Amino acid sequence: MSNHNIIEFHASSTTSMSGLARVPGDKSISHRSIMMGSIADGVTQVKGFLEGEDALCTMNAFRDMGVKIDGPVDGKVTVYGVGLHGLKPSSKPLDCGNSGTSMRLISGLLAGQDFDSELVGDASLSKRPMKRVMDPLALMGANIHALEGGRPPLKVRGKRPLKAIHYDLPMASAQVKSCVLLAGLYADGITSVTEPAITRDHTERMLNGFGVQVKTENGQISIEGGQVLKATSIDVPSDISSAAFFMVAASICENADITLKHVGMNPTRTGIIDILKLMGANLELSNHAVVGGEPVADVRIRSAQLKGIQIPEHLVPLAIDEFPVLFVAAANAIGQTVLTGAEELRVKESDRIAVMAKGLQACGIDATPTVDGMIINGVGGQPGTRYHSAEIESQGDHRIAMSFTVAAIRATGTMRIKGAQTVDTSFPGFVQLASSLGLNVQSVKI
Ligand code: S3P
């Protein structure tokens, strides 16, 4: 997934947003649909698949391991499952691009294979910590080698069968949880995990959809090895993490009334809605439904004067990808917003505490990074623009680039957002969709 053009976003203020939109499919669910479809017996049909680079990396990795996959065409994908023991060694390293989800979840599956594999990533992924998956997989008997400090590339020497373990996750991470559960499919008994806080449960839900029993009891999640996955159909909801940009955009824009359709409402993902409501946002949910075990709803967002809050820590893992844009909400609120307990933000596609604080400060906003969060004194309450534009370095992080596009709604001048090509990892078509709702943003090839 290289050969990118270098892209800058040029974004400026807008005073009105309106319309109806459907943001692309959920990234987490799209990854998992390929992984589970690949090791299932039979043919899995997926619709609403996210055609972003991260999910395409997962797709290509399974193709490299001998799985036939058709698509994506208009979000439709067909995965011809090879069964639990049907993956084949790839002739080249599996390229996870920018995607931590690909690397961490696939390493769990590879740990249970009787062949060796190598997982590589781009510059951003190559800096991210993998010890968190190496530790439990080593306890299960796999041999994983990484560069110093547990950084990619990862060389995985699988073992069959793996040893079933109980693992207390040291951090609230759905990726680590999912890695252990997927490895647990290849273990000789019951593998279980406990998590320090509830994290997204798409793996558990989707495994159930493939006919695998995953039990969640008193905070412990367990899976018995050797269970066969039966192919199914998957309808991927719109990604609430992508919808989040427009939830904040419409909230801070002077005259906004927009509706986002078919947004995933899995309760382990809706922290953004809870936090924005605590800040005084005007959000209305309707058309509730359940698609393939995942709740969805339409979300109507109208302008609101947000207020600063102390963000409740239990909501942090439920909104973990939304903090870059929530910092923009806080910058536009009246009063102080304080985030704590979010040190995980430092090991995402970039150090999201440092990079966001730097960008907000460059716009003249009073933002102070802390070890595990941020303190922001918002400038809301004034009509018109509220701060100035700046040149932003998105540091290989799609969510930073989109967050400053939203920040531009209330900025004087033009926000120049560098490195915006990474937006394609999670939100292809972002500029077109944002423009259709009224944002002033252009994508410029450099
Ligand atoms: C994801 C889990 C989260 C999230 C990432 C996707 C997943 O990471 O930040 O974008 O699909 O499981 P962590 O589990 O490391 O917090």
PDB file of N, CA, C and O and ligand atoms in Angstrom, residues 26-29 31-32 54 100-102 104-105 128 132 171-178 199-203 241 269 317 320-322 344-345 347-349 352 398-399, ligand 1:
ATOM      1  N   ASP A  26     -17.530   0.166   8.683  1.00  0.00           N
ATOM      2  CA  ASP A  26     -16.721   0.098   9.897  1.00  0.00           C
ATOM      3  C   ASP A  26     -15.394  -0.637   9.640  1.00  0.00           C
ATOM      4  O   ASP A  26     -15.373  -1.743   9.094  1.00  0.00           O
ATOM      5  N   LYS A  27     -14.335   0.013  10.064  1.00  0.00           N
ATOM      6  CA  LYS A  27     -12.990  -0.535   9.804  1.00  0.00           C
ATOM      7  C   LYS A  27     -12.771  -1.821  10.601  1.00  0.00           C
ATOM      8  O   LYS A  27     -12.319  -2.832  10.054  1.00  0.00           O
ATOM      9  N   SER A  28     -13.082  -1.790  11.872  1.00  0.00           N
ATOM     10  CA  SER A  28     -12.849  -2.974  12.722  1.00  0.00           C
ATOM     11  C   SER A  28     -13.629  -4.180  12.198  1.00  0.00           C
ATOM     12  O   SER A  28     -13.107  -5.299  12.132  1.00  0.00           O
ATOM     13  N   ILE A  29     -14.875  -3.950  11.817  1.00  0.00           N
ATOM     14  CA  ILE A  29     -15.714  -5.066  11.366  1.00  0.00           C
ATOM     15  C   ILE A  29     -15.252  -5.544   9.985  1.00  0.00           C
ATOM     16  O   ILE A  29     -15.239  -6.747   9.701  1.00  0.00           O
ATOM     17  N   HIS A  31     -12.151  -5.541   8.765  1.00  0.00           N
ATOM     18  CA  HIS A  31     -10.972  -6.407   8.960  1.00  0.00           C
ATOM     19  C   HIS A  31     -11.398  -7.815   9.365  1.00  0.00           C
ATOM     20  O   HIS A  31     -10.935  -8.820   8.829  1.00  0.00           O
ATOM     21  N   ARG A  32     -12.269  -7.842  10.367  1.00  0.00           N
ATOM     22  CA  ARG A  32     -12.648  -9.140  10.939  1.00  0.00           C
ATOM     23  C   ARG A  32     -13.437  -9.984   9.946  1.00  0.00           C
ATOM     24  O   ARG A  32     -13.371 -11.223   9.987  1.00  0.00           O
ATOM     25  N   ASP A  54      -6.440   0.196   5.013  1.00  0.00           N
ATOM     26  CA  ASP A  54      -6.182  -0.726   6.123  1.00  0.00           C
ATOM     27  C   ASP A  54      -6.870  -2.065   5.895  1.00  0.00           C
ATOM     28  O   ASP A  54      -6.252  -3.134   5.997  1.00  0.00           O
ATOM     29  N   GLY A 100      -2.503  -1.310  12.517  1.00  0.00           N
ATOM     30  CA  GLY A 100      -2.224  -2.053  13.743  1.00  0.00           C
ATOM     31  C   GLY A 100      -3.191  -3.219  13.912  1.00  0.00           C
ATOM     32  O   GLY A 100      -2.811  -4.288  14.395  1.00  0.00           O
ATOM     33  N   THR A 101      -4.434  -3.010  13.525  1.00  0.00           N
ATOM     34  CA  THR A 101      -5.430  -4.087  13.663  1.00  0.00           C
ATOM     35  C   THR A 101      -5.001  -5.288  12.830  1.00  0.00           C
ATOM     36  O   THR A 101      -5.068  -6.430  13.296  1.00  0.00           O
ATOM     37  N   SER A 102      -4.549  -5.042  11.582  1.00  0.00           N
ATOM     38  CA  SER A 102      -4.109  -6.167  10.747  1.00  0.00           C
ATOM     39  C   SER A 102      -2.981  -6.907  11.447  1.00  0.00           C
ATOM     40  O   SER A 102      -3.034  -8.127  11.624  1.00  0.00           O
ATOM     41  N   ARG A 104      -1.843  -6.973  14.571  1.00  0.00           N
ATOM     42  CA  ARG A 104      -2.045  -7.609  15.886  1.00  0.00           C
ATOM     43  C   ARG A 104      -3.022  -8.781  15.796  1.00  0.00           C
ATOM     44  O   ARG A 104      -2.816  -9.810  16.441  1.00  0.00           O
ATOM     45  N   LEU A 105      -4.071  -8.654  15.012  1.00  0.00           N
ATOM     46  CA  LEU A 105      -5.031  -9.767  14.938  1.00  0.00           C
ATOM     47  C   LEU A 105      -4.471 -10.919  14.098  1.00  0.00           C
ATOM     48  O   LEU A 105      -4.596 -12.087  14.462  1.00  0.00           O
ATOM     49  N   ARG A 128       5.191   1.102  16.247  1.00  0.00           N
ATOM     50  CA  ARG A 128       4.172   0.801  17.262  1.00  0.00           C
ATOM     51  C   ARG A 128       4.492  -0.481  18.044  1.00  0.00           C
ATOM     52  O   ARG A 128       5.106  -1.406  17.520  1.00  0.00           O
ATOM     53  N   ARG A 132       2.917  -6.278  23.315  1.00  0.00           N
ATOM     54  CA  ARG A 132       1.616  -6.565  23.921  1.00  0.00           C
ATOM     55  C   ARG A 132       0.938  -7.796  23.322  1.00  0.00           C
ATOM     56  O   ARG A 132       0.130  -8.427  23.994  1.00  0.00           O
ATOM     57  N   MET A 171      -3.587  -3.920  29.456  1.00  0.00           N
ATOM     58  CA  MET A 171      -4.143  -2.646  29.002  1.00  0.00           C
ATOM     59  C   MET A 171      -5.494  -2.918  28.324  1.00  0.00           C
ATOM     60  O   MET A 171      -5.746  -4.037  27.882  1.00  0.00           O
ATOM     61  N   ALA A 172      -6.339  -1.883  28.286  1.00  0.00           N
ATOM     62  CA  ALA A 172      -7.646  -2.041  27.635  1.00  0.00           C
ATOM     63  C   ALA A 172      -7.418  -1.986  26.137  1.00  0.00           C
ATOM     64  O   ALA A 172      -7.344  -0.908  25.557  1.00  0.00           O
ATOM     65  N   SER A 173      -7.270  -3.133  25.505  1.00  0.00           N
ATOM     66  CA  SER A 173      -7.008  -3.164  24.067  1.00  0.00           C
ATOM     67  C   SER A 173      -7.786  -4.286  23.397  1.00  0.00           C
ATOM     68  O   SER A 173      -7.542  -5.468  23.654  1.00  0.00           O
ATOM     69  N   ALA A 174      -8.709  -3.889  22.521  1.00  0.00           N
ATOM     70  CA  ALA A 174      -9.485  -4.891  21.776  1.00  0.00           C
ATOM     71  C   ALA A 174      -8.588  -5.661  20.823  1.00  0.00           C
ATOM     72  O   ALA A 174      -8.858  -6.820  20.496  1.00  0.00           O
ATOM     73  N   GLN A 175      -7.516  -5.014  20.382  1.00  0.00           N
ATOM     74  CA  GLN A 175      -6.619  -5.703  19.448  1.00  0.00           C
ATOM     75  C   GLN A 175      -5.901  -6.853  20.143  1.00  0.00           C
ATOM     76  O   GLN A 175      -5.775  -7.940  19.592  1.00  0.00           O
ATOM     77  N   VAL A 176      -5.437  -6.606  21.364  1.00  0.00           N
ATOM     78  CA  VAL A 176      -4.742  -7.673  22.091  1.00  0.00           C
ATOM     79  C   VAL A 176      -5.739  -8.767  22.476  1.00  0.00           C
ATOM     80  O   VAL A 176      -5.474  -9.962  22.303  1.00  0.00           O
ATOM     81  N   LYS A 177      -6.897  -8.352  22.968  1.00  0.00           N
ATOM     82  CA  LYS A 177      -7.945  -9.328  23.308  1.00  0.00           C
ATOM     83  C   LYS A 177      -8.261 -10.204  22.105  1.00  0.00           C
ATOM     84  O   LYS A 177      -8.298 -11.436  22.193  1.00  0.00           O
ATOM     85  N   SER A 178      -8.442  -9.569  20.946  1.00  0.00           N
ATOM     86  CA  SER A 178      -8.825 -10.309  19.744  1.00  0.00           C
ATOM     87  C   SER A 178      -7.710 -11.240  19.293  1.00  0.00           C
ATOM     88  O   SER A 178      -7.961 -12.364  18.848  1.00  0.00           O
ATOM     89  N   THR A 199     -13.723  -3.189  26.176  1.00  0.00           N
ATOM     90  CA  THR A 199     -13.294  -2.666  24.877  1.00  0.00           C
ATOM     91  C   THR A 199     -14.211  -3.230  23.791  1.00  0.00           C
ATOM     92  O   THR A 199     -15.026  -4.128  24.062  1.00  0.00           O
ATOM     93  N   ARG A 200     -14.053  -2.739  22.574  1.00  0.00           N
ATOM     94  CA  ARG A 200     -14.953  -3.140  21.488  1.00  0.00           C
ATOM     95  C   ARG A 200     -15.016  -4.658  21.377  1.00  0.00           C
ATOM     96  O   ARG A 200     -13.979  -5.340  21.462  1.00  0.00           O
ATOM     97  N   ASP A 201     -16.220  -5.164  21.152  1.00  0.00           N
ATOM     98  CA  ASP A 201     -16.419  -6.621  21.191  1.00  0.00           C
ATOM     99  C   ASP A 201     -16.806  -7.190  19.822  1.00  0.00           C
ATOM    100  O   ASP A 201     -17.518  -8.187  19.740  1.00  0.00           O
ATOM    101  N   HIS A 202     -16.321  -6.578  18.747  1.00  0.00           N
ATOM    102  CA  HIS A 202     -16.688  -7.064  17.405  1.00  0.00           C
ATOM    103  C   HIS A 202     -16.190  -8.492  17.157  1.00  0.00           C
ATOM    104  O   HIS A 202     -16.825  -9.252  16.445  1.00  0.00           O
ATOM    105  N   THR A 203     -15.025  -8.821  17.714  1.00  0.00           N
ATOM    106  CA  THR A 203     -14.500 -10.177  17.495  1.00  0.00           C
ATOM    107  C   THR A 203     -15.439 -11.207  18.107  1.00  0.00           C
ATOM    108  O   THR A 203     -15.798 -12.206  17.456  1.00  0.00           O
ATOM    109  N   SER A 241     -16.617   5.770  14.047  1.00  0.00           N
ATOM    110  CA  SER A 241     -15.393   6.565  14.191  1.00  0.00           C
ATOM    111  C   SER A 241     -15.243   7.555  13.036  1.00  0.00           C
ATOM    112  O   SER A 241     -14.649   8.619  13.203  1.00  0.00           O
ATOM    113  N   ARG A 269     -18.705   1.056  21.398  1.00  0.00           N
ATOM    114  CA  ARG A 269     -18.143   2.080  20.501  1.00  0.00           C
ATOM    115  C   ARG A 269     -18.793   3.457  20.670  1.00  0.00           C
ATOM    116  O   ARG A 269     -18.386   4.405  19.992  1.00  0.00           O
ATOM    117  N   PRO A 317     -12.059   3.930  26.751  1.00  0.00           N
ATOM    118  CA  PRO A 317     -11.899   2.863  25.740  1.00  0.00           C
ATOM    119  C   PRO A 317     -13.065   2.801  24.752  1.00  0.00           C
ATOM    120  O   PRO A 317     -12.905   2.269  23.658  1.00  0.00           O
ATOM    121  N   ILE A 320     -12.026   5.470  22.032  1.00  0.00           N
ATOM    122  CA  ILE A 320     -10.565   5.609  21.974  1.00  0.00           C
ATOM    123  C   ILE A 320     -10.071   6.250  20.669  1.00  0.00           C
ATOM    124  O   ILE A 320      -9.106   7.011  20.677  1.00  0.00           O
ATOM    125  N   ASP A 321     -10.757   5.999  19.555  1.00  0.00           N
ATOM    126  CA  ASP A 321     -10.290   6.570  18.287  1.00  0.00           C
ATOM    127  C   ASP A 321     -10.832   7.982  18.034  1.00  0.00           C
ATOM    128  O   ASP A 321     -10.473   8.617  17.043  1.00  0.00           O
ATOM    129  N   GLU A 322     -11.717   8.427  18.922  1.00  0.00           N
ATOM    130  CA  GLU A 322     -12.407   9.691  18.654  1.00  0.00           C
ATOM    131  C   GLU A 322     -11.773  10.889  19.359  1.00  0.00           C
ATOM    132  O   GLU A 322     -12.246  12.020  19.217  1.00  0.00           O
ATOM    133  N   GLU A 344      -3.126   5.333  26.201  1.00  0.00           N
ATOM    134  CA  GLU A 344      -3.093   4.530  24.963  1.00  0.00           C
ATOM    135  C   GLU A 344      -3.015   5.420  23.715  1.00  0.00           C
ATOM    136  O   GLU A 344      -2.551   5.005  22.664  1.00  0.00           O
ATOM    137  N   LEU A 345      -3.506   6.672  23.844  1.00  0.00           N
ATOM    138  CA  LEU A 345      -3.469   7.583  22.688  1.00  0.00           C
ATOM    139  C   LEU A 345      -2.043   7.843  22.211  1.00  0.00           C
ATOM    140  O   LEU A 345      -1.831   8.245  21.068  1.00  0.00           O
ATOM    141  N   VAL A 347       0.199   5.660  21.663  1.00  0.00           N
ATOM    142  CA  VAL A 347       0.743   4.590  20.806  1.00  0.00           C
ATOM    143  C   VAL A 347      -0.200   4.243  19.661  1.00  0.00           C
ATOM    144  O   VAL A 347      -0.249   3.106  19.202  1.00  0.00           O
ATOM    145  N   LYS A 348      -0.968   5.218  19.207  1.00  0.00           N
ATOM    146  CA  LYS A 348      -1.819   5.005  18.031  1.00  0.00           C
ATOM    147  C   LYS A 348      -1.008   5.304  16.763  1.00  0.00           C
ATOM    148  O   LYS A 348       0.202   5.306  16.799  1.00  0.00           O
ATOM    149  N   GLU A 349      -1.680   5.591  15.643  1.00  0.00           N
ATOM    150  CA  GLU A 349      -0.969   5.833  14.388  1.00  0.00           C
ATOM    151  C   GLU A 349       0.054   6.954  14.548  1.00  0.00           C
ATOM    152  O   GLU A 349       1.025   7.058  13.801  1.00  0.00           O
ATOM    153  N   ARG A 352      -1.101  10.693  19.647  1.00  0.00           N
ATOM    154  CA  ARG A 352      -2.226  11.610  19.399  1.00  0.00           C
ATOM    155  C   ARG A 352      -2.352  12.703  20.449  1.00  0.00           C
ATOM    156  O   ARG A 352      -3.006  13.724  20.202  1.00  0.00           O
ATOM    157  N   HIS A 398      -4.241   9.472   9.860  1.00  0.00           N
ATOM    158  CA  HIS A 398      -5.493   9.868   9.196  1.00  0.00           C
ATOM    159  C   HIS A 398      -6.417  10.681  10.100  1.00  0.00           C
ATOM    160  O   HIS A 398      -7.027  11.661   9.670  1.00  0.00           O
ATOM    161  N   ARG A 399      -6.528  10.276  11.358  1.00  0.00           N
ATOM    162  CA  ARG A 399      -7.517  10.952  12.222  1.00  0.00           C
ATOM    163  C   ARG A 399      -7.061  12.363  12.616  1.00  0.00           C
ATOM    164  O   ARG A 399      -7.875  13.223  12.922  1.00  0.00           O
TER     165      ARG A 399
HETATM  166  C1  S3P B   1      -9.279  -1.655  17.065  1.00  0.00           C
HETATM  167  C2  S3P B   1      -9.017  -1.460  18.390  1.00  0.00           C
HETATM  168  C3  S3P B   1      -8.467  -0.197  18.923  1.00  0.00           C
HETATM  169  C4  S3P B   1      -8.591   0.944  17.926  1.00  0.00           C
HETATM  170  C5  S3P B   1      -8.218   0.553  16.538  1.00  0.00           C
HETATM  171  C6  S3P B   1      -9.063  -0.609  16.050  1.00  0.00           C
HETATM  172  C7  S3P B   1      -9.810  -2.960  16.632  1.00  0.00           C
HETATM  173  O1  S3P B   1      -7.094  -0.380  19.212  1.00  0.00           O
HETATM  174  O2  S3P B   1      -7.813   2.036  18.337  1.00  0.00           O
HETATM  175  O3  S3P B   1      -8.407   1.640  15.648  1.00  0.00           O
HETATM  176  O4  S3P B   1     -10.306  -3.080  15.499  1.00  0.00           O
HETATM  177  O5  S3P B   1      -9.759  -3.916  17.441  1.00  0.00           O
HETATM  178  P1  S3P B   1      -6.645  -0.964  20.647  1.00  0.00           P
HETATM  179  O6  S3P B   1      -7.376  -2.203  20.826  1.00  0.00           O
HETATM  180  O7  S3P B   1      -5.164  -1.179  20.582  1.00  0.00           O
HETATM  181  O8  S3P B   1      -7.029   0.103  21.634  1.00  0.00           O
END
